[in-house]
GROMACS .gro file of C-alpha atoms in nm:
model
  439
    1UNK     CA    1  -1.009   2.259  -2.851
    2UNK     CA    2  -0.822   2.440  -3.126
    3UNK     CA    3  -0.798   2.150  -3.369
    4UNK     CA    4  -0.511   2.123  -3.616
    5UNK     CA    5  -0.314   1.849  -3.791
    6UNK     CA    6  -0.269   1.507  -3.632
    7UNK     CA    7   0.089   1.574  -3.521
    8UNK     CA    8  -0.025   1.890  -3.339
    9UNK     CA    9  -0.298   1.690  -3.164
   10UNK     CA   10  -0.045   1.422  -3.066
   11UNK     CA   11   0.190   1.686  -2.922
   12UNK     CA   12  -0.091   1.832  -2.714
   13UNK     CA   13  -0.203   1.486  -2.599
   14UNK     CA   14   0.154   1.405  -2.490
   15UNK     CA   15   0.200   1.736  -2.304
   16UNK     CA   16  -0.137   1.716  -2.128
   17UNK     CA   17  -0.098   1.352  -2.025
   18UNK     CA   18   0.264   1.399  -1.914
   19UNK     CA   19   0.165   1.705  -1.710
   20UNK     CA   20  -0.122   1.520  -1.545
   21UNK     CA   21   0.101   1.225  -1.455
   22UNK     CA   22   0.372   1.458  -1.322
   23UNK     CA   23   0.135   1.657  -1.100
   24UNK     CA   24  -0.041   1.348  -0.965
   25UNK     CA   25   0.287   1.165  -0.894
   26UNK     CA   26   0.416   1.460  -0.691
   27UNK     CA   27   0.125   1.420  -0.448
   28UNK     CA   28   0.092   1.040  -0.435
   29UNK     CA   29   0.271   0.722  -0.334
   30UNK     CA   30   0.274   0.417  -0.561
   31UNK     CA   31   0.267   0.041  -0.506
   32UNK     CA   32   0.579  -0.026  -0.712
   33UNK     CA   33   0.936   0.101  -0.731
   34UNK     CA   34   0.998   0.432  -0.915
   35UNK     CA   35   1.150   0.247  -1.211
   36UNK     CA   36   0.857   0.005  -1.247
   37UNK     CA   37   0.607   0.287  -1.198
   38UNK     CA   38   0.774   0.492  -1.473
   39UNK     CA   39   0.767   0.194  -1.711
   40UNK     CA   40   0.400   0.124  -1.636
   41UNK     CA   41   0.297   0.486  -1.690
   42UNK     CA   42   0.511   0.500  -2.006
   43UNK     CA   43   0.341   0.195  -2.159
   44UNK     CA   44   0.000   0.323  -2.051
   45UNK     CA   45   0.068   0.665  -2.205
   46UNK     CA   46   0.184   0.521  -2.538
   47UNK     CA   47  -0.127   0.305  -2.564
   48UNK     CA   48  -0.364   0.584  -2.461
   49UNK     CA   49  -0.212   0.843  -2.696
   50UNK     CA   50  -0.218   0.593  -2.983
   51UNK     CA   51  -0.590   0.530  -2.927
   52UNK     CA   52  -0.657   0.904  -2.899
   53UNK     CA   53  -0.470   0.959  -3.227
   54UNK     CA   54  -0.677   0.694  -3.403
   55UNK     CA   55  -0.993   0.849  -3.259
   56UNK     CA   56  -0.878   1.191  -3.382
   57UNK     CA   57  -0.846   1.055  -3.738
   58UNK     CA   58  -1.165   0.848  -3.739
   59UNK     CA   59  -1.404   1.086  -3.560
   60UNK     CA   60  -1.253   1.433  -3.545
   61UNK     CA   61  -1.563   1.618  -3.421
   62UNK     CA   62  -1.638   1.398  -3.120
   63UNK     CA   63  -1.269   1.355  -3.037
   64UNK     CA   64  -1.211   1.731  -3.021
   65UNK     CA   65  -1.516   1.771  -2.798
   66UNK     CA   66  -1.454   1.507  -2.531
   67UNK     CA   67  -1.104   1.361  -2.572
   68UNK     CA   68  -0.965   1.551  -2.270
   69UNK     CA   69  -1.225   1.412  -2.030
   70UNK     CA   70  -1.207   1.062  -2.182
   71UNK     CA   71  -0.828   1.048  -2.150
   72UNK     CA   72  -0.848   1.176  -1.793
   73UNK     CA   73  -1.102   0.909  -1.695
   74UNK     CA   74  -0.868   0.640  -1.833
   75UNK     CA   75  -0.579   0.799  -1.646
   76UNK     CA   76  -0.784   0.812  -1.323
   77UNK     CA   77  -0.879   0.443  -1.341
   78UNK     CA   78  -0.518   0.341  -1.407
   79UNK     CA   79  -0.385   0.568  -1.130
   80UNK     CA   80  -0.622   0.424  -0.869
   81UNK     CA   81  -0.470   0.084  -0.951
   82UNK     CA   82  -0.113   0.219  -0.937
   83UNK     CA   83  -0.149   0.423  -0.618
   84UNK     CA   84  -0.075   0.273  -0.277
   85UNK     CA   85  -0.312   0.523  -0.113
   86UNK     CA   86  -0.662   0.416  -0.002
   87UNK     CA   87  -0.921   0.451  -0.278
   88UNK     CA   88  -1.093   0.756  -0.129
   89UNK     CA   89  -0.764   0.936  -0.080
   90UNK     CA   90  -0.658   0.854  -0.437
   91UNK     CA   91  -0.989   0.987  -0.568
   92UNK     CA   92  -0.942   1.310  -0.374
   93UNK     CA   93  -0.593   1.358  -0.519
   94UNK     CA   94  -0.727   1.281  -0.865
   95UNK     CA   95  -0.993   1.548  -0.817
   96UNK     CA   96  -0.720   1.798  -0.729
   97UNK     CA   97  -0.519   1.683  -1.032
   98UNK     CA   98  -0.833   1.725  -1.246
   99UNK     CA   99  -0.857   2.084  -1.127
  100UNK     CA  100  -0.494   2.150  -1.220
  101UNK     CA  101  -0.553   1.979  -1.556
  102UNK     CA  102  -0.845   2.213  -1.622
  103UNK     CA  103  -0.628   2.514  -1.532
  104UNK     CA  104  -0.354   2.441  -1.786
  105UNK     CA  105  -0.594   2.316  -2.054
  106UNK     CA  106  -0.832   2.612  -2.035
  107UNK     CA  107  -0.548   2.854  -1.964
  108UNK     CA  108  -0.364   2.755  -2.280
  109UNK     CA  109  -0.676   2.762  -2.497
  110UNK     CA  110  -0.810   3.094  -2.366
  111UNK     CA  111  -0.475   3.273  -2.400
  112UNK     CA  112  -0.434   3.141  -2.755
  113UNK     CA  113  -0.792   3.236  -2.854
  114UNK     CA  114  -0.809   3.579  -2.692
  115UNK     CA  115  -0.460   3.715  -2.753
  116UNK     CA  116  -0.302   3.515  -3.039
  117UNK     CA  117  -0.582   3.441  -3.289
  118UNK     CA  118  -0.614   3.071  -3.197
  119UNK     CA  119  -0.245   2.993  -3.251
  120UNK     CA  120  -0.195   2.628  -3.155
  121UNK     CA  121   0.173   2.673  -3.072
  122UNK     CA  122   0.086   2.940  -2.820
  123UNK     CA  123  -0.160   2.696  -2.661
  124UNK     CA  124   0.117   2.432  -2.640
  125UNK     CA  125   0.371   2.675  -2.494
  126UNK     CA  126   0.125   2.811  -2.236
  127UNK     CA  127   0.036   2.455  -2.127
  128UNK     CA  128   0.403   2.369  -2.078
  129UNK     CA  129   0.469   2.689  -1.882
  130UNK     CA  130   0.165   2.637  -1.659
  131UNK     CA  131   0.259   2.272  -1.592
  132UNK     CA  132   0.616   2.370  -1.502
  133UNK     CA  133   0.493   2.652  -1.277
  134UNK     CA  134   0.250   2.418  -1.097
  135UNK     CA  135   0.517   2.148  -1.057
  136UNK     CA  136   0.773   2.392  -0.914
  137UNK     CA  137   0.512   2.548  -0.683
  138UNK     CA  138   0.398   2.208  -0.556
  139UNK     CA  139   0.756   2.087  -0.505
  140UNK     CA  140   0.878   2.400  -0.327
  141UNK     CA  141   0.573   2.507  -0.130
  142UNK     CA  142   0.303   2.250  -0.073
  143UNK     CA  143   0.425   1.895  -0.154
  144UNK     CA  144   0.498   1.804   0.208
  145UNK     CA  145   0.179   1.973   0.326
  146UNK     CA  146  -0.029   1.789   0.066
  147UNK     CA  147   0.116   1.453   0.167
  148UNK     CA  148   0.055   1.524   0.536
  149UNK     CA  149  -0.289   1.653   0.446
  150UNK     CA  150  -0.348   1.323   0.267
  151UNK     CA  151  -0.279   1.139   0.593
  152UNK     CA  152  -0.527   1.366   0.771
  153UNK     CA  153  -0.792   1.307   0.504
  154UNK     CA  154  -0.732   0.931   0.520
  155UNK     CA  155  -0.783   0.914   0.896
  156UNK     CA  156  -1.024   1.200   0.969
  157UNK     CA  157  -1.249   1.261   0.669
  158UNK     CA  158  -1.577   1.071   0.672
  159UNK     CA  159  -1.680   0.906   0.347
  160UNK     CA  160  -1.993   1.117   0.296
  161UNK     CA  161  -1.802   1.446   0.323
  162UNK     CA  162  -1.535   1.317   0.087
  163UNK     CA  163  -1.795   1.209  -0.169
  164UNK     CA  164  -1.981   1.543  -0.157
  165UNK     CA  165  -1.658   1.741  -0.191
  166UNK     CA  166  -1.526   1.533  -0.483
  167UNK     CA  167  -1.859   1.545  -0.669
  168UNK     CA  168  -1.876   1.923  -0.623
  169UNK     CA  169  -1.524   1.964  -0.762
  170UNK     CA  170  -1.592   1.736  -1.060
  171UNK     CA  171  -1.920   1.914  -1.143
  172UNK     CA  172  -1.751   2.253  -1.125
  173UNK     CA  173  -1.466   2.154  -1.353
  174UNK     CA  174  -1.700   1.954  -1.577
  175UNK     CA  175  -1.891   2.277  -1.644
  176UNK     CA  176  -1.565   2.453  -1.734
  177UNK     CA  177  -1.471   2.174  -1.977
  178UNK     CA  178  -1.823   2.152  -2.123
  179UNK     CA  179  -1.759   2.025  -2.478
  180UNK     CA  180  -2.093   2.155  -2.614
  181UNK     CA  181  -1.987   2.519  -2.573
  182UNK     CA  182  -1.788   2.631  -2.877
  183UNK     CA  183  -1.841   3.007  -2.883
  184UNK     CA  184  -1.598   3.211  -2.675
  185UNK     CA  185  -1.774   3.519  -2.538
  186UNK     CA  186  -1.687   3.761  -2.255
  187UNK     CA  187  -1.970   3.608  -2.054
  188UNK     CA  188  -1.832   3.257  -2.115
  189UNK     CA  189  -1.488   3.378  -2.003
  190UNK     CA  190  -1.645   3.531  -1.690
  191UNK     CA  191  -1.817   3.200  -1.612
  192UNK     CA  192  -1.489   3.011  -1.650
  193UNK     CA  193  -1.306   3.250  -1.417
  194UNK     CA  194  -1.582   3.233  -1.154
  195UNK     CA  195  -1.593   2.853  -1.170
  196UNK     CA  196  -1.217   2.829  -1.136
  197UNK     CA  197  -1.233   3.064  -0.839
  198UNK     CA  198  -1.515   2.878  -0.664
  199UNK     CA  199  -1.366   2.535  -0.728
  200UNK     CA  200  -1.023   2.651  -0.613
  201UNK     CA  201  -1.176   2.813  -0.303
  202UNK     CA  202  -1.349   2.482  -0.221
  203UNK     CA  203  -1.016   2.302  -0.247
  204UNK     CA  204  -0.846   2.560  -0.027
  205UNK     CA  205  -1.120   2.552   0.237
  206UNK     CA  206  -1.114   2.172   0.257
  207UNK     CA  207  -0.735   2.178   0.271
  208UNK     CA  208  -0.730   2.426   0.560
  209UNK     CA  209  -1.015   2.250   0.742
  210UNK     CA  210  -0.851   1.909   0.746
  211UNK     CA  211  -0.506   2.050   0.813
  212UNK     CA  212  -0.657   2.212   1.121
  213UNK     CA  213  -0.839   1.892   1.223
  214UNK     CA  214  -0.526   1.684   1.168
  215UNK     CA  215  -0.306   1.918   1.370
  216UNK     CA  216  -0.564   1.922   1.648
  217UNK     CA  217  -0.552   1.542   1.653
  218UNK     CA  218  -0.173   1.556   1.671
  219UNK     CA  219  -0.195   1.794   1.967
  220UNK     CA  220  -0.434   1.551   2.136
  221UNK     CA  221  -0.194   1.264   2.074
  222UNK     CA  222   0.095   1.464   2.214
  223UNK     CA  223  -0.118   1.538   2.517
  224UNK     CA  224  -0.185   1.165   2.552
  225UNK     CA  225   0.187   1.102   2.528
  226UNK     CA  226   0.254   1.348   2.809
  227UNK     CA  227  -0.010   1.179   3.023
  228UNK     CA  228   0.151   0.843   2.954
  229UNK     CA  229   0.488   0.982   3.052
  230UNK     CA  230   0.328   1.103   3.373
  231UNK     CA  231   0.205   0.751   3.442
  232UNK     CA  232   0.550   0.611   3.374
  233UNK     CA  233   0.699   0.859   3.618
  234UNK     CA  234   0.437   0.756   3.875
  235UNK     CA  235   0.534   0.390   3.830
  236UNK     CA  236   0.902   0.480   3.863
  237UNK     CA  237   0.823   0.670   4.181
  238UNK     CA  238   0.637   0.366   4.313
  239UNK     CA  239   0.944   0.151   4.244
  240UNK     CA  240   1.168   0.405   4.417
  241UNK     CA  241   0.937   0.432   4.719
  242UNK     CA  242   0.922   0.052   4.747
  243UNK     CA  243   1.303   0.038   4.735
  244UNK     CA  244   1.335   0.303   5.004
  245UNK     CA  245   1.080   0.123   5.223
  246UNK     CA  246   1.257  -0.209   5.170
  247UNK     CA  247   1.588  -0.044   5.268
  248UNK     CA  248   1.437   0.091   5.588
  249UNK     CA  249   1.295  -0.250   5.675
  250UNK     CA  250   1.631  -0.416   5.608
  251UNK     CA  251   1.815  -0.165   5.828
  252UNK     CA  252   1.555  -0.211   6.104
  253UNK     CA  253   1.572  -0.590   6.086
  254UNK     CA  254   1.950  -0.601   6.066
  255UNK     CA  255   1.979  -0.451   6.414
  256UNK     CA  256   1.764  -0.729   6.560
  257UNK     CA  257   1.948  -1.003   6.367
  258UNK     CA  258   2.293  -0.879   6.469
  259UNK     CA  259   2.181  -0.865   6.831
  260UNK     CA  260   2.057  -1.224   6.815
  261UNK     CA  261   2.374  -1.343   6.637
  262UNK     CA  262   2.592  -1.163   6.892
  263UNK     CA  263   2.405  -1.328   7.179
  264UNK     CA  264   2.447  -1.677   7.026
  265UNK     CA  265   2.817  -1.608   6.976
  266UNK     CA  266   2.861  -1.480   7.335
  267UNK     CA  267   2.707  -1.800   7.472
  268UNK     CA  268   2.902  -2.023   7.231
  269UNK     CA  269   2.577  -2.174   7.104
  270UNK     CA  270   2.721  -2.260   6.765
  271UNK     CA  271   2.457  -2.515   6.657
  272UNK     CA  272   2.175  -2.276   6.745
  273UNK     CA  273   2.361  -1.997   6.562
  274UNK     CA  274   2.397  -2.206   6.245
  275UNK     CA  275   2.029  -2.300   6.258
  276UNK     CA  276   1.932  -1.935   6.299
  277UNK     CA  277   2.152  -1.832   6.005
  278UNK     CA  278   1.992  -2.097   5.782
  279UNK     CA  279   1.645  -1.971   5.874
  280UNK     CA  280   1.757  -1.612   5.808
  281UNK     CA  281   1.898  -1.710   5.467
  282UNK     CA  282   1.574  -1.886   5.377
  283UNK     CA  283   1.369  -1.582   5.480
  284UNK     CA  284   1.598  -1.351   5.284
  285UNK     CA  285   1.570  -1.563   4.968
  286UNK     CA  286   1.192  -1.555   4.992
  287UNK     CA  287   1.185  -1.175   5.004
  288UNK     CA  288   1.399  -1.126   4.694
  289UNK     CA  289   1.194  -0.955   4.420
  290UNK     CA  290   1.087  -1.167   4.124
  291UNK     CA  291   1.351  -1.166   3.850
  292UNK     CA  292   1.158  -1.140   3.523
  293UNK     CA  293   1.450  -1.082   3.289
  294UNK     CA  294   1.813  -0.971   3.285
  295UNK     CA  295   1.735  -0.623   3.151
  296UNK     CA  296   1.699  -0.409   3.464
  297UNK     CA  297   1.480  -0.136   3.310
  298UNK     CA  298   1.236  -0.386   3.160
  299UNK     CA  299   1.246  -0.596   3.478
  300UNK     CA  300   1.159  -0.297   3.697
  301UNK     CA  301   0.870  -0.170   3.485
  302UNK     CA  302   0.721  -0.517   3.441
  303UNK     CA  303   0.755  -0.585   3.813
  304UNK     CA  304   0.573  -0.264   3.897
  305UNK     CA  305   0.284  -0.331   3.660
  306UNK     CA  306   0.265  -0.699   3.758
  307UNK     CA  307   0.223  -0.601   4.124
  308UNK     CA  308  -0.046  -0.352   4.022
  309UNK     CA  309  -0.229  -0.617   3.816
  310UNK     CA  310  -0.218  -0.878   4.092
  311UNK     CA  311  -0.352  -0.623   4.341
  312UNK     CA  312  -0.653  -0.596   4.109
  313UNK     CA  313  -0.683  -0.979   4.118
  314UNK     CA  314  -0.578  -1.015   3.756
  315UNK     CA  315  -0.400  -1.337   3.664
  316UNK     CA  316  -0.065  -1.252   3.504
  317UNK     CA  317   0.151  -1.482   3.290
  318UNK     CA  318   0.491  -1.354   3.180
  319UNK     CA  319   0.715  -1.513   2.920
  320UNK     CA  320   1.008  -1.275   2.888
  321UNK     CA  321   1.344  -1.375   2.742
  322UNK     CA  322   1.558  -1.067   2.706
  323UNK     CA  323   1.928  -1.013   2.761
  324UNK     CA  324   2.092  -0.744   2.965
  325UNK     CA  325   2.205  -0.536   2.669
  326UNK     CA  326   1.985  -0.465   2.369
  327UNK     CA  327   2.049  -0.220   2.084
  328UNK     CA  328   1.702  -0.072   2.136
  329UNK     CA  329   1.725   0.205   2.402
  330UNK     CA  330   1.558   0.122   2.731
  331UNK     CA  331   1.333   0.429   2.709
  332UNK     CA  332   1.174   0.292   2.389
  333UNK     CA  333   1.132  -0.057   2.534
  334UNK     CA  334   0.975   0.083   2.849
  335UNK     CA  335   0.742   0.306   2.644
  336UNK     CA  336   0.602   0.012   2.447
  337UNK     CA  337   0.578  -0.231   2.738
  338UNK     CA  338   0.437   0.017   2.987
  339UNK     CA  339   0.171   0.133   2.743
  340UNK     CA  340   0.073  -0.221   2.646
  341UNK     CA  341   0.063  -0.335   3.010
  342UNK     CA  342  -0.125  -0.023   3.123
  343UNK     CA  343  -0.386  -0.071   2.851
  344UNK     CA  344  -0.419  -0.440   2.938
  345UNK     CA  345  -0.482  -0.359   3.305
  346UNK     CA  346  -0.735  -0.093   3.206
  347UNK     CA  347  -0.915  -0.342   2.979
  348UNK     CA  348  -0.937  -0.599   3.259
  349UNK     CA  349  -1.065  -0.344   3.509
  350UNK     CA  350  -1.337  -0.237   3.263
  351UNK     CA  351  -1.443  -0.603   3.237
  352UNK     CA  352  -1.461  -0.629   3.617
  353UNK     CA  353  -1.691  -0.325   3.626
  354UNK     CA  354  -1.916  -0.491   3.372
  355UNK     CA  355  -1.912  -0.848   3.508
  356UNK     CA  356  -1.742  -0.969   3.824
  357UNK     CA  357  -1.789  -1.333   3.719
  358UNK     CA  358  -1.545  -1.318   3.427
  359UNK     CA  359  -1.191  -1.419   3.509
  360UNK     CA  360  -0.943  -1.156   3.397
  361UNK     CA  361  -0.595  -1.237   3.275
  362UNK     CA  362  -0.294  -1.080   3.109
  363UNK     CA  363  -0.041  -1.278   2.907
  364UNK     CA  364   0.274  -1.092   2.804
  365UNK     CA  365   0.545  -1.244   2.586
  366UNK     CA  366   0.869  -1.069   2.494
  367UNK     CA  367   1.144  -1.244   2.298
  368UNK     CA  368   1.441  -1.167   2.079
  369UNK     CA  369   1.463  -1.373   1.759
  370UNK     CA  370   1.776  -1.302   1.558
  371UNK     CA  371   1.755  -0.933   1.468
  372UNK     CA  372   1.386  -0.903   1.558
  373UNK     CA  373   1.210  -0.818   1.882
  374UNK     CA  374   0.874  -0.990   1.922
  375UNK     CA  375   0.613  -0.860   2.165
  376UNK     CA  376   0.276  -1.028   2.226
  377UNK     CA  377   0.023  -0.913   2.481
  378UNK     CA  378  -0.327  -1.053   2.529
  379UNK     CA  379  -0.579  -0.963   2.795
  380UNK     CA  380  -0.945  -0.994   2.884
  381UNK     CA  381  -1.153  -0.713   2.735
  382UNK     CA  382  -1.513  -0.623   2.677
  383UNK     CA  383  -1.683  -0.814   2.398
  384UNK     CA  384  -1.802  -0.487   2.245
  385UNK     CA  385  -1.455  -0.331   2.230
  386UNK     CA  386  -1.447  -0.164   1.887
  387UNK     CA  387  -1.164  -0.096   1.645
  388UNK     CA  388  -1.113   0.200   1.413
  389UNK     CA  389  -0.858   0.200   1.131
  390UNK     CA  390  -0.704  -0.115   1.276
  391UNK     CA  391  -0.659   0.042   1.621
  392UNK     CA  392  -0.866   0.026   1.940
  393UNK     CA  393  -1.085   0.328   2.002
  394UNK     CA  394  -0.955   0.558   2.281
  395UNK     CA  395  -1.231   0.454   2.520
  396UNK     CA  396  -1.102   0.095   2.502
  397UNK     CA  397  -0.759   0.193   2.637
  398UNK     CA  398  -0.840   0.486   2.861
  399UNK     CA  399  -0.745   0.724   2.580
  400UNK     CA  400  -0.371   0.672   2.628
  401UNK     CA  401  -0.103   0.445   2.495
  402UNK     CA  402  -0.172   0.326   2.142
  403UNK     CA  403  -0.024   0.636   1.978
  404UNK     CA  404   0.295   0.598   2.183
  405UNK     CA  405   0.327   0.231   2.087
  406UNK     CA  406   0.278   0.303   1.718
  407UNK     CA  407   0.512   0.600   1.716
  408UNK     CA  408   0.791   0.402   1.883
  409UNK     CA  409   0.732   0.090   1.669
  410UNK     CA  410   0.751   0.288   1.344
  411UNK     CA  411   1.083   0.428   1.460
  412UNK     CA  412   1.223   0.073   1.420
  413UNK     CA  413   1.020  -0.018   1.108
  414UNK     CA  414   0.793  -0.231   1.321
  415UNK     CA  415   0.485  -0.419   1.208
  416UNK     CA  416   0.195  -0.429   1.453
  417UNK     CA  417  -0.170  -0.516   1.478
  418UNK     CA  418  -0.452  -0.497   1.731
  419UNK     CA  419  -0.766  -0.707   1.742
  420UNK     CA  420  -1.052  -0.814   1.966
  421UNK     CA  421  -1.080  -1.192   1.947
  422UNK     CA  422  -1.419  -1.256   2.107
  423UNK     CA  423  -1.343  -1.078   2.433
  424UNK     CA  424  -0.965  -1.121   2.429
  425UNK     CA  425  -0.772  -0.816   2.315
  426UNK     CA  426  -0.451  -0.907   2.131
  427UNK     CA  427  -0.159  -0.679   2.053
  428UNK     CA  428   0.130  -0.807   1.840
  429UNK     CA  429   0.447  -0.628   1.740
  430UNK     CA  430   0.760  -0.728   1.549
  431UNK     CA  431   1.030  -0.466   1.509
  432UNK     CA  432   1.388  -0.457   1.393
  433UNK     CA  433   1.675  -0.444   1.639
  434UNK     CA  434   1.932  -0.192   1.516
  435UNK     CA  435   2.268  -0.336   1.419
  436UNK     CA  436   2.542  -0.183   1.629
  437UNK     CA  437   2.861  -0.161   1.429
  438UNK     CA  438   3.183  -0.245   1.607
  439UNK     CA  439   3.428   0.043   1.639
   0.00000   0.00000   0.00000
């Protein structure tokens, strides 16, 4: 620290804290609205700077030595509360912010000491320039990547690796900001540069590693989606083949029926003809496919999967109340229902492999309530079926389906959950039905 009058210290406190808040906010999401978040950070900053100013007056020596780290720790605790990110992800972003804080703090001090004879205004100007440069660089180049990277870290990084990485970063920067070192020597400057390089390289390596892991996971999910689409096409082909076969049977039977009807008519056996027609009508009604709902696409896909489930001796209960026309495209409805039904059948078949004594069932409910679509699916599953991040592990669903359901549900701001209730797997989804404006 360069010291100076109280107003100089206050200016530097304000710039450093504002820069830290700015850089952290560009990489994070918060629990509250932007206006409320700004007010909260504003009140926090006023209180923190006031306490730092009092500390600067009362105990100048200790304040100059450790005020930067003390203020950052207060900021970190407050930001964990304000952030909507999981705690580990918030801590990682705070570690990155700590690194950027060290860059503009040490950068301003070293430039002022080495080139401008410890001029405090040079330190202030350099801090502002570095903060603006970092903010512009983050906004233009890496903000989207950092946020996506945050999602990858949240879902892929194990807690031990995260803890080791964060501790390494904090130790490295803690050495740079060591308050007990007051003498600026070429060797000290060399140590600072090397520590900045190593700590920055660690950040970059972790960033590239988890970006690669995350993208690999996305490729795997896309591959799962393609496999699911293949299954849907197979089901559609089954429906088409069944229709063709039914058409052939109808054409074959019609020839026999017309011959019989013609013979009754030729012999004027009207009573026998009427009796035959009634029997034919009864037989025809019995062969009509089950009508599950008025929506043809949903009806067809549910019929196909219901036949498949019953062939596997799985008890199926359907409670579907859906109109012919729905603002949600049929392709999205079919994607969700086919995946849920496919996974339910897979779960039941896994139970049958494990224990033939357990009765397997599938209960599917689909209803429209005002502007919401409600989907509920429960099925028999293994007692040891495990969940990860609120989702079933791939081995519990055959590795396909959940990603497609989630991706489609989020498209309509849907809320969903999965759980294993003592051997019964439950999937629930509520999503908005788009409002179609009249032209």
